[in-house]
Short mmCIF file of C-alpha atoms and ligand atoms in Angstrom, two decimals:
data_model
loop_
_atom_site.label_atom_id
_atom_site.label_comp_id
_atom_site.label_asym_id
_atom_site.label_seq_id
_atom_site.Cartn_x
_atom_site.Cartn_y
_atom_site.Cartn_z
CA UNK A 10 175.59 80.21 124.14
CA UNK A 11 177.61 82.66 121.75
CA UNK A 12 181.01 81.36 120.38
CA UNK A 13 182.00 84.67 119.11
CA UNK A 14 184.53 87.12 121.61
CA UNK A 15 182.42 89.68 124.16
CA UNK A 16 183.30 93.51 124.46
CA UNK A 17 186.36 92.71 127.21
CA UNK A 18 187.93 89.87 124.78
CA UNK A 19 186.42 86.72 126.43
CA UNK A 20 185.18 83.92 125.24
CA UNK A 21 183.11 82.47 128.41
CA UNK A 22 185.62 82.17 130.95
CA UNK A 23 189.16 82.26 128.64
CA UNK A 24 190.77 85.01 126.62
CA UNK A 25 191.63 88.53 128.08
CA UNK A 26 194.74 90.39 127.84
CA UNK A 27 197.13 89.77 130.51
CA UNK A 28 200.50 91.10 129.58
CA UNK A 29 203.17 92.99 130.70
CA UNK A 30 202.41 97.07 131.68
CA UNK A 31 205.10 97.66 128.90
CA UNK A 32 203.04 96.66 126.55
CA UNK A 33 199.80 98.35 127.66
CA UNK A 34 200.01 101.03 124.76
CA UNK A 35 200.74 98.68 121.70
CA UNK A 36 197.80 96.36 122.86
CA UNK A 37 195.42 98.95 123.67
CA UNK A 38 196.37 100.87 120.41
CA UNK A 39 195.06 97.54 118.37
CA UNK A 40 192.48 96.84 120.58
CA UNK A 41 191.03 100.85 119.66
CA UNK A 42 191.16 100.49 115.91
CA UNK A 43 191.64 96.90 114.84
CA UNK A 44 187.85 96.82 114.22
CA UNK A 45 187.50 100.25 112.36
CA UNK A 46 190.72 99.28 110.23
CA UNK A 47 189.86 95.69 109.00
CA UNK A 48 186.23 97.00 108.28
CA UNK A 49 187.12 99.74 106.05
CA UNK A 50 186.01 99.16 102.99
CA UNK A 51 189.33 100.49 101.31
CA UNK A 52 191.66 97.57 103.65
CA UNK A 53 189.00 94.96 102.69
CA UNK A 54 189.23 95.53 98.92
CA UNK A 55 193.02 95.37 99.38
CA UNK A 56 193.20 92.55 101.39
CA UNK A 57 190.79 90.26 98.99
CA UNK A 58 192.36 91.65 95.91
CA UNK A 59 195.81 89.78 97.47
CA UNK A 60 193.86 87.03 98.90
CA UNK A 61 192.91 86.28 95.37
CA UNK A 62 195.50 87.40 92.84
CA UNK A 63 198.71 86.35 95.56
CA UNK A 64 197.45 84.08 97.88
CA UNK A 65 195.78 82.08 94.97
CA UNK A 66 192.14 81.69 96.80
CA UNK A 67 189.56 80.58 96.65
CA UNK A 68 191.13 77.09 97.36
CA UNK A 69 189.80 74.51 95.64
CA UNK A 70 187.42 72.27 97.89
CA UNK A 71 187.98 68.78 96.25
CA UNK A 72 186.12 65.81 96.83
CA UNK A 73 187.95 62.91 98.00
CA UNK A 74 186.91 60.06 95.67
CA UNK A 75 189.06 56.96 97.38
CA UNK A 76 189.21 58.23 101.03
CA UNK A 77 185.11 58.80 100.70
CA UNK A 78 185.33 55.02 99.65
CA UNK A 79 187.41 53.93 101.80
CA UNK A 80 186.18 55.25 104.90
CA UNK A 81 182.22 54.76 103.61
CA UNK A 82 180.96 58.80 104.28
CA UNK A 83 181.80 61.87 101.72
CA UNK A 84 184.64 63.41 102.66
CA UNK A 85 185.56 66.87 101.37
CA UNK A 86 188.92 68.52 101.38
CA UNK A 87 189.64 72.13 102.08
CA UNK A 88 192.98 72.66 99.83
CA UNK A 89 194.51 75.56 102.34
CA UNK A 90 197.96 73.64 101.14
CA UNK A 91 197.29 75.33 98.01
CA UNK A 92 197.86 78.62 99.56
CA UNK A 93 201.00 80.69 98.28
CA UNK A 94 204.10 79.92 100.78
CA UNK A 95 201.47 75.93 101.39
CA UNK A 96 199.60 76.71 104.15
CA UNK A 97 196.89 78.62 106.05
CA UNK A 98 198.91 81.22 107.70
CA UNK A 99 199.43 83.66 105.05
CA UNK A 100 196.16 84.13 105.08
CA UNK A 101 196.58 85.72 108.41
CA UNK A 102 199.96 87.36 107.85
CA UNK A 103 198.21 89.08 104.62
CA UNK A 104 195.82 90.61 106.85
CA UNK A 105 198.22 91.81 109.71
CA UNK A 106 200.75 93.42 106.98
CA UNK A 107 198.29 95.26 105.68
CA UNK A 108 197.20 96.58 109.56
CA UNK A 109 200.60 96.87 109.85
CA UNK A 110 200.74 99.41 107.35
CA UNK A 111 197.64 101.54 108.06
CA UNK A 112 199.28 101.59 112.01
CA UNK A 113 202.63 102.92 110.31
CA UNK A 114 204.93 100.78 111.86
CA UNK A 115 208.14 99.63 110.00
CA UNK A 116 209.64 96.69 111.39
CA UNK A 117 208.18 93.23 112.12
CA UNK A 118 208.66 90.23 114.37
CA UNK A 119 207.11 86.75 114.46
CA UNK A 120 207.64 83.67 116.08
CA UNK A 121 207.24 80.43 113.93
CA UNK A 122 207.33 76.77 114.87
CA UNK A 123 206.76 74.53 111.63
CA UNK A 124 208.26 77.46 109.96
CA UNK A 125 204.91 78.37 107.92
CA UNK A 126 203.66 81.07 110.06
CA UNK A 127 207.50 82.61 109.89
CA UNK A 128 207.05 81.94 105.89
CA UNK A 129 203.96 82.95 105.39
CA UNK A 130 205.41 86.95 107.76
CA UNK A 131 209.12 86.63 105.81
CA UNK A 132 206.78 86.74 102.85
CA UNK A 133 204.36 89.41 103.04
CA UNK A 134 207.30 91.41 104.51
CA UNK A 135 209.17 91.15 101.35
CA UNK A 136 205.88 92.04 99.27
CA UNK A 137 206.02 95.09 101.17
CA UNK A 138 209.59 96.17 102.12
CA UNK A 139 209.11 95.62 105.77
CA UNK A 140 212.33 95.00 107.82
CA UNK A 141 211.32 91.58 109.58
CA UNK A 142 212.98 88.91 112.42
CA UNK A 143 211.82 85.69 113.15
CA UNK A 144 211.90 83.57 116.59
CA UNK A 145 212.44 79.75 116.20
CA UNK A 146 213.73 77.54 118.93
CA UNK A 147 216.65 75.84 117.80
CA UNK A 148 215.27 72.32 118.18
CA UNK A 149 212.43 73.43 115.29
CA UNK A 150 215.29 75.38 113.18
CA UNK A 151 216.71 71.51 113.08
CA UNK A 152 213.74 69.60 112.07
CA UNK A 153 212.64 72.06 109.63
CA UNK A 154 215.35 73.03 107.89
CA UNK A 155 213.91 74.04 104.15
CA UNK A 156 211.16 76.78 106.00
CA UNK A 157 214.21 77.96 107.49
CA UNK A 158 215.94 78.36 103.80
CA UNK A 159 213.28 79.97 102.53
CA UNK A 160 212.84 82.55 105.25
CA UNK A 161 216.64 83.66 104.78
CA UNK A 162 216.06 83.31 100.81
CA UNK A 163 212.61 85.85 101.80
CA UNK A 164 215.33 88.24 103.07
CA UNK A 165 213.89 87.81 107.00
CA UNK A 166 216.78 87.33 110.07
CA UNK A 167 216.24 83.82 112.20
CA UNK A 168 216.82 84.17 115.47
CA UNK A 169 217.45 80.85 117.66
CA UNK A 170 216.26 80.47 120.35
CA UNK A 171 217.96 78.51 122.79
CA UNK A 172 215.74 78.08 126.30
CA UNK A 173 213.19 76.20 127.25
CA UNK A 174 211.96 73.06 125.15
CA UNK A 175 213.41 74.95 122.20
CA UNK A 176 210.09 75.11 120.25
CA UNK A 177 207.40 77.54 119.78
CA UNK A 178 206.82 78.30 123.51
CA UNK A 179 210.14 79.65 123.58
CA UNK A 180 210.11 81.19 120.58
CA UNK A 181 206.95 83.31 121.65
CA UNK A 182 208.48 84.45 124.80
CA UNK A 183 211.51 85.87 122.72
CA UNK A 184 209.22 87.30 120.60
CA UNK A 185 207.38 89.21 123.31
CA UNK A 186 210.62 90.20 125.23
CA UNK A 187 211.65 91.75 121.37
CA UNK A 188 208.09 93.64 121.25
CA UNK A 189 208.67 95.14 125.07
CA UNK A 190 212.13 96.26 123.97
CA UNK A 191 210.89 98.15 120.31
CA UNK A 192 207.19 98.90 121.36
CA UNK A 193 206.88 102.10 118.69
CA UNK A 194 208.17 101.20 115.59
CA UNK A 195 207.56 97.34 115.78
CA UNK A 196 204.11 95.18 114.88
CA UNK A 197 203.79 91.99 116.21
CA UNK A 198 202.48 89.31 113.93
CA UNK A 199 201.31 86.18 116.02
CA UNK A 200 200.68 83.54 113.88
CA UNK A 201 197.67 81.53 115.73
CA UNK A 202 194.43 82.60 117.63
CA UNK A 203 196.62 82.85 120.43
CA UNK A 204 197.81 85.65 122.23
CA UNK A 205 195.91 88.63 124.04
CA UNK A 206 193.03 89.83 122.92
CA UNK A 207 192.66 91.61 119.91
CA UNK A 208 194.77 88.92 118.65
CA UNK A 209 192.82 85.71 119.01
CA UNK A 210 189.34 87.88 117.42
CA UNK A 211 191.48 89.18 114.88
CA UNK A 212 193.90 85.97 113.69
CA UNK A 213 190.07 84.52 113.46
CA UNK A 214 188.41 87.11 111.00
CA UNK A 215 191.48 86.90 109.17
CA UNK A 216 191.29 83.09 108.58
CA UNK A 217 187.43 83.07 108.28
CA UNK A 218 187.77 83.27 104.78
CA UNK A 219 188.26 79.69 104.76
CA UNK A 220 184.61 78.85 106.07
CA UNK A 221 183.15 81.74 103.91
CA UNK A 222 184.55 79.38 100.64
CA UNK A 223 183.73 75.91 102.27
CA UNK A 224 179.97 77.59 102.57
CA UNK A 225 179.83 78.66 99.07
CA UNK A 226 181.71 75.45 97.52
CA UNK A 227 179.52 73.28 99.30
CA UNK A 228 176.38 75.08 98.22
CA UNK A 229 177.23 74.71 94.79
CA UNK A 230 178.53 70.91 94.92
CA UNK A 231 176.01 69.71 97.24
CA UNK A 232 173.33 72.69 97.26
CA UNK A 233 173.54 72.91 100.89
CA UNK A 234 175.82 75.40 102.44
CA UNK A 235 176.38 73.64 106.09
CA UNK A 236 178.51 70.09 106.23
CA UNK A 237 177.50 67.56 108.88
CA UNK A 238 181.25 67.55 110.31
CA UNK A 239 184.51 69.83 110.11
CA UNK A 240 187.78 68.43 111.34
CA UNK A 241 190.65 70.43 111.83
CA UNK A 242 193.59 69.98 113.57
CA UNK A 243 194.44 72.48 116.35
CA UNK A 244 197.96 73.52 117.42
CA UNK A 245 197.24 77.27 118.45
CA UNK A 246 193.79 76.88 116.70
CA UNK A 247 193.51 79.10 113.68
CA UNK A 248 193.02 77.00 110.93
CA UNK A 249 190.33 75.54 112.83
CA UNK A 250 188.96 78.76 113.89
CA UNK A 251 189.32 79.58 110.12
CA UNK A 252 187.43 76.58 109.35
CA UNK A 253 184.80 76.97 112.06
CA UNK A 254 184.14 80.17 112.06
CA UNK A 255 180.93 80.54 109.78
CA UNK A 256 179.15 77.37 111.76
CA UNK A 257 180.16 78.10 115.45
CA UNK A 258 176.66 79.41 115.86
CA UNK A 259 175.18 76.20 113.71
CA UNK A 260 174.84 73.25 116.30
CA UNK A 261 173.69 71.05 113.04
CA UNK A 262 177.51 71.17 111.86
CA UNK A 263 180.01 69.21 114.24
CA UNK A 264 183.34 70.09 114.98
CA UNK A 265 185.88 68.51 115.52
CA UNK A 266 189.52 69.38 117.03
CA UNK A 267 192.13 66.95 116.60
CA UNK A 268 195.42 67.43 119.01
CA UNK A 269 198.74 65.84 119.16
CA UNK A 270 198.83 62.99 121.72
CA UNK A 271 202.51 63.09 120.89
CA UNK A 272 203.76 59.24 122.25
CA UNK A 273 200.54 59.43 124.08
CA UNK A 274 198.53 61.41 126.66
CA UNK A 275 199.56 59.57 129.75
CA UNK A 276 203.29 59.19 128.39
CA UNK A 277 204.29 62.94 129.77
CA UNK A 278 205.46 63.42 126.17
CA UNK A 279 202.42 64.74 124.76
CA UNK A 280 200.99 67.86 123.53
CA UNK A 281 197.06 67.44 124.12
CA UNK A 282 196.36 70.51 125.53
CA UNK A 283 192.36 69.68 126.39
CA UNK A 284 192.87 66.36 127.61
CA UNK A 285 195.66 67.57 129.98
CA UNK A 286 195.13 71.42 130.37
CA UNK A 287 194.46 73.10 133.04
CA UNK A 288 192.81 76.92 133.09
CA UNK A 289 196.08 79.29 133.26
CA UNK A 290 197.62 82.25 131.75
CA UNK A 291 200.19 81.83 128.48
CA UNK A 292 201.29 84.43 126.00
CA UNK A 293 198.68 87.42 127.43
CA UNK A 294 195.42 85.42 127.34
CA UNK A 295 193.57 83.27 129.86
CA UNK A 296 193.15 79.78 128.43
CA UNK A 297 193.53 75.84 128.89
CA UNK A 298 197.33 74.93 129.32
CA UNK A 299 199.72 72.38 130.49
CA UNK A 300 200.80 72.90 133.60
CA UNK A 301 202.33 71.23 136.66
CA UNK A 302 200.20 70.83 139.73
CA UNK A 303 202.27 74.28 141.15
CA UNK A 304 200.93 75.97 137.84
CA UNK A 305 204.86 75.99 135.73
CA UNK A 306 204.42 75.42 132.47
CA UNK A 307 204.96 71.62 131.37
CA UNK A 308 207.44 71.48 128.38
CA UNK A 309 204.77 69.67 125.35
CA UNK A 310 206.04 66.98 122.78
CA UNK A 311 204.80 66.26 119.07
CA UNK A 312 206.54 65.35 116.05
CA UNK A 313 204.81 68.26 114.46
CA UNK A 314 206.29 71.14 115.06
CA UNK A 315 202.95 73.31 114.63
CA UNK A 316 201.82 71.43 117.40
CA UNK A 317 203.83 71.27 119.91
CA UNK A 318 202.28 73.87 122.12
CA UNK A 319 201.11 73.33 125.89
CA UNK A 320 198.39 75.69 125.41
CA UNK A 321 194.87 76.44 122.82
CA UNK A 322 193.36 79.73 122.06
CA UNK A 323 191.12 80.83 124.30
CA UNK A 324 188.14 79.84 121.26
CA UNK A 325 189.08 76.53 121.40
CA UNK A 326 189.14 76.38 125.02
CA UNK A 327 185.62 77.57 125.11
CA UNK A 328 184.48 75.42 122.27
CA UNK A 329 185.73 72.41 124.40
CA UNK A 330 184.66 73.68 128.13
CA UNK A 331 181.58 74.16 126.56
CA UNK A 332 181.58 70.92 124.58
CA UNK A 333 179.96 72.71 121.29
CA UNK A 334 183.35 70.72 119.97
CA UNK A 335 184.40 67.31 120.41
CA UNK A 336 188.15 66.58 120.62
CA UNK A 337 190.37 64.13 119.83
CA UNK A 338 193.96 63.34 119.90
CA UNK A 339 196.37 61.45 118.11
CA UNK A 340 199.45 59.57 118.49
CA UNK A 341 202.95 60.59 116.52
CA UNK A 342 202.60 56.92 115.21
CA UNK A 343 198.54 57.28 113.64
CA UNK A 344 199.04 60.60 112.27
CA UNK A 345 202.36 59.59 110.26
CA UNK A 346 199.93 57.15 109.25
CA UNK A 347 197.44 58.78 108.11
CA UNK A 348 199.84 61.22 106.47
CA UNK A 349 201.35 58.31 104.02
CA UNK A 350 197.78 57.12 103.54
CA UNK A 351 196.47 60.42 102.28
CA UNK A 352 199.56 60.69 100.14
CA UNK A 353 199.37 56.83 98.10
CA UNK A 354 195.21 57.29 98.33
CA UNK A 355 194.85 60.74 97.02
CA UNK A 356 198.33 61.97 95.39
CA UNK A 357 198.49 64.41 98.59
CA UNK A 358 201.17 64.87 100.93
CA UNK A 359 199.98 66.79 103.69
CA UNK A 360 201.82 68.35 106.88
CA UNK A 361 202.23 66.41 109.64
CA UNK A 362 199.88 69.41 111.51
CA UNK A 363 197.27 68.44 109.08
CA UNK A 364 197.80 64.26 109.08
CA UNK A 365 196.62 64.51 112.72
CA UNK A 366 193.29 65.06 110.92
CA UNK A 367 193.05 62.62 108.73
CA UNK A 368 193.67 59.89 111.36
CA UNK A 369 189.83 60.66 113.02
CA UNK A 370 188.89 58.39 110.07
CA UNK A 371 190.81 55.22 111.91
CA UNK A 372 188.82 56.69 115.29
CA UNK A 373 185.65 57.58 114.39
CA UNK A 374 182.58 56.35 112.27
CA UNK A 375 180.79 58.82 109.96
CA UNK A 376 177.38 58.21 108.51
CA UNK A 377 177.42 57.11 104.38
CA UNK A 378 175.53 59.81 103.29
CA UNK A 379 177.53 62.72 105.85
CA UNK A 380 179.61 64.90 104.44
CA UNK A 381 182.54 66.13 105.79
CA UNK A 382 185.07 68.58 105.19
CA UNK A 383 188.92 68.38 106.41
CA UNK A 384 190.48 70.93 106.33
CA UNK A 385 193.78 70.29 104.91
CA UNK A 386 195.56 72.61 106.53
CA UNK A 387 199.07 72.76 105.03
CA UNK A 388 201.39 70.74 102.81
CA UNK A 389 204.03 68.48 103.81
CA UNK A 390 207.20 69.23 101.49
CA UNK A 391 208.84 70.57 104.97
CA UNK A 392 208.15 67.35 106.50
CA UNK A 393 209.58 64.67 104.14
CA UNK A 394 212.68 64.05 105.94
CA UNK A 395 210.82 63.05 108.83
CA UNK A 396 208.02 61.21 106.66
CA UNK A 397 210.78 59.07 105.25
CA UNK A 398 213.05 58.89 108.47
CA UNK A 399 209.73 57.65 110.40
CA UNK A 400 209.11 55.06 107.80
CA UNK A 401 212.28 54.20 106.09
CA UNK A 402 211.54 54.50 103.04
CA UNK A 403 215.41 54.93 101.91
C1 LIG B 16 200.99 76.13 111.91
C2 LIG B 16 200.25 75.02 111.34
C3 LIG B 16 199.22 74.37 112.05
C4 LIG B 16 198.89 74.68 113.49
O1 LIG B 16 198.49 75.99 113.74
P1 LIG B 16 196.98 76.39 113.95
O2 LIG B 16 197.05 77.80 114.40
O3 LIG B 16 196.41 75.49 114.98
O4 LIG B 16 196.29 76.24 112.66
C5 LIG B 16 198.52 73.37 111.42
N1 LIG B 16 198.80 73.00 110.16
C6 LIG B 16 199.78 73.60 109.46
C7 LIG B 16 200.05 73.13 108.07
C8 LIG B 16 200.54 74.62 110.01
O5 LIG B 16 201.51 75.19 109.30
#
């Protein structure tokens, strides 16, 4: 079995590009040189020159002294919340400003739904004078008010969007009606390893760089480059795919995809795409999704905004049809949890995304000598109003 994408943009049955014939030439104009461009040895000395001096990697992979005690196993975290702008995504939008450039275009758009990936584009547009728009549904421009701040302070334009479930569904199909209108001048940055291919192949080499470091850290701290488990949490799926990407052909690592249950997977407010998916077509690219039994769309629910998606990238899809991962989801209620137990055990506040990781330790035994590596996707400083609305701690 081969976990990496074929020459038409599958893996096994999901991925593909199924978009609109408007879009034909932007897609097939990445699909021609994305390879050639991100392999020249010119883009790659830029792009880990500003991985290191901007983005502030390698990120520290710290070893979680009370956690590993608590939950009896060694437990390694992946600090991506260390990452300029706090999370994994600008490792991606790094990468796709940079393709940008070499493709000549001059205006970008993104859709965001925790605000990071929108961030993380606002941000790299600004480091290189590139007009750029954000999508957010208006329901996630409420509940994450400072990304939204910092976007505007970044000099990007926030556009609401107003249909649908108001979240980052209906951001991305504003987004993609914006890139049919300006097909010439305008890049698209996705911001997961969603999308049509090129984009789920390319989001992934982009955030590999995460599982390049955990191989090299762990070497050194444990002289072994290959941990027994990886958990990640998966909204789209690239911080996972980030994390994975070095061991998908390794069967001797596990991995492990946590999704939002939301208020739980039988509660029709819910957001766990594998347990509930079905194989369909969303944003371009064959994949698991939540759909009704007619095949609409079923509006997801999480209290994370990152992931509250009714869809995976076509990877992760493959990773579970195939079951080289196992997956898990948690509630709303065990992932705020975990969240406020990472932060009083460790000094760490992480995203809600990322607290949907943590809570496999209440789910799942490990073995005392294992090690395993979170990977701690994001910080939660954009979350605390929730945090201390959910708990009360005013
Ligand atoms: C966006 C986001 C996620 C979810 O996106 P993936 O593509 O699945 O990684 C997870 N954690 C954080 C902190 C995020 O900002």
């Amino acid at each position: 079995m081969n976990y990496n994408i074929d020459q038409k943009g599958y893996y096994g049955d999901f991925g593909g590009a199924y978009i609109p014939e408007m879009l034909y030439p932007n897609i097939f104009e990445l699909k021609q040189k994305y390879l050639s461009i991100i392999n020249d040895i010119s883009f790659k000395k830029e792009f880990n020159q500003l991985l290191e001096e901007y983005v502030g990697r390698p990120t520290p992979l710290y070893f979680a002294k009370r956690l590993s005690k608590k939950y009896n196993t060694k437990i390694y975290l992946k600090r991506e919340d260390l990452c300029h702008t706090g999370a994994h995504k600008i490792n991606n939008t790094v990468g796709q400003i940079l393709l940008a450039k070499h493709l000549k275009k001059k205006r970008i758009i993104a859709e965001t739904g925790a605000g990071q990936h929108g961030v993380a584009t606002a941000t790299v547009c600004a480091l290189m004078g590139i007009k750029c728009v954000v999508y957010m549904g208006d329901l996630d421009i409420k509940r994450q008010a400072p990304n939204v701040a910092r976007m505007k302070m970044l000099g990007a334009e926030v556009k609401s969007v107003q249909s649908g479930s108001k979240t980052l569904k209906d951001a991305t199909n504003e987004a993609i009606r914006d890139w049919i209108n300006n097909p010439l001048n305008t890049h698209y940055i996705i911001g997961s390893v969603v999308g049509p291919h090129p984009y789920p192949d390319m989001v992934a080499r982009f955030q590999s760089v995460i599982s390049k470091e955990i191989e090299e850290q762990l070497l050194e701290k444990e002289n072994r480059s290959k941990p027994d488990h990886i958990i990640a949490c998966v909204g789209g799926g690239s911080n996972a795919a980030g994390a994975y990407y070095h061991f998908l052909n390794n069967k001797t690592v596990n991995l492990i995809a946590v999704e939002a249950a939301g208020k739980g997977i039988d509660s029709g407010e819910s957001a766990a795409t594998s347990a509930l998916g079905k194989d369909g077509i969303i944003h371009g690219s064959k994949t698991l999704l939540m759909q009704t039994p007619d095949g609409q769309i079923t509006e997801p629910y999480s209290i994370s905004a990152g992931l509250d998606y009714p869809g995976v990238g076509p990877l992760h899809s493959h990773l579970f049809r195939t079951g080289r991962a196992e997956f898990i989801s948690i509630t709303d209620e065990n992932a705020m949890q975990a969240g406020l137990e990472l932060s009083q055990l460790e000094g760490i506040i992480p995203a809600i995304e990322t607290s949907h990781a943590f809570a496999v330790f209440k789910n799942r035994k490990f073995e005392t000598n294992n090690i395993v590596v979170v990977n701690l996707s994001g910080r939660g400083d954009k979350d605390l109003d929730t945090f201390i609305n959910f708990f009360k701690l005013q």
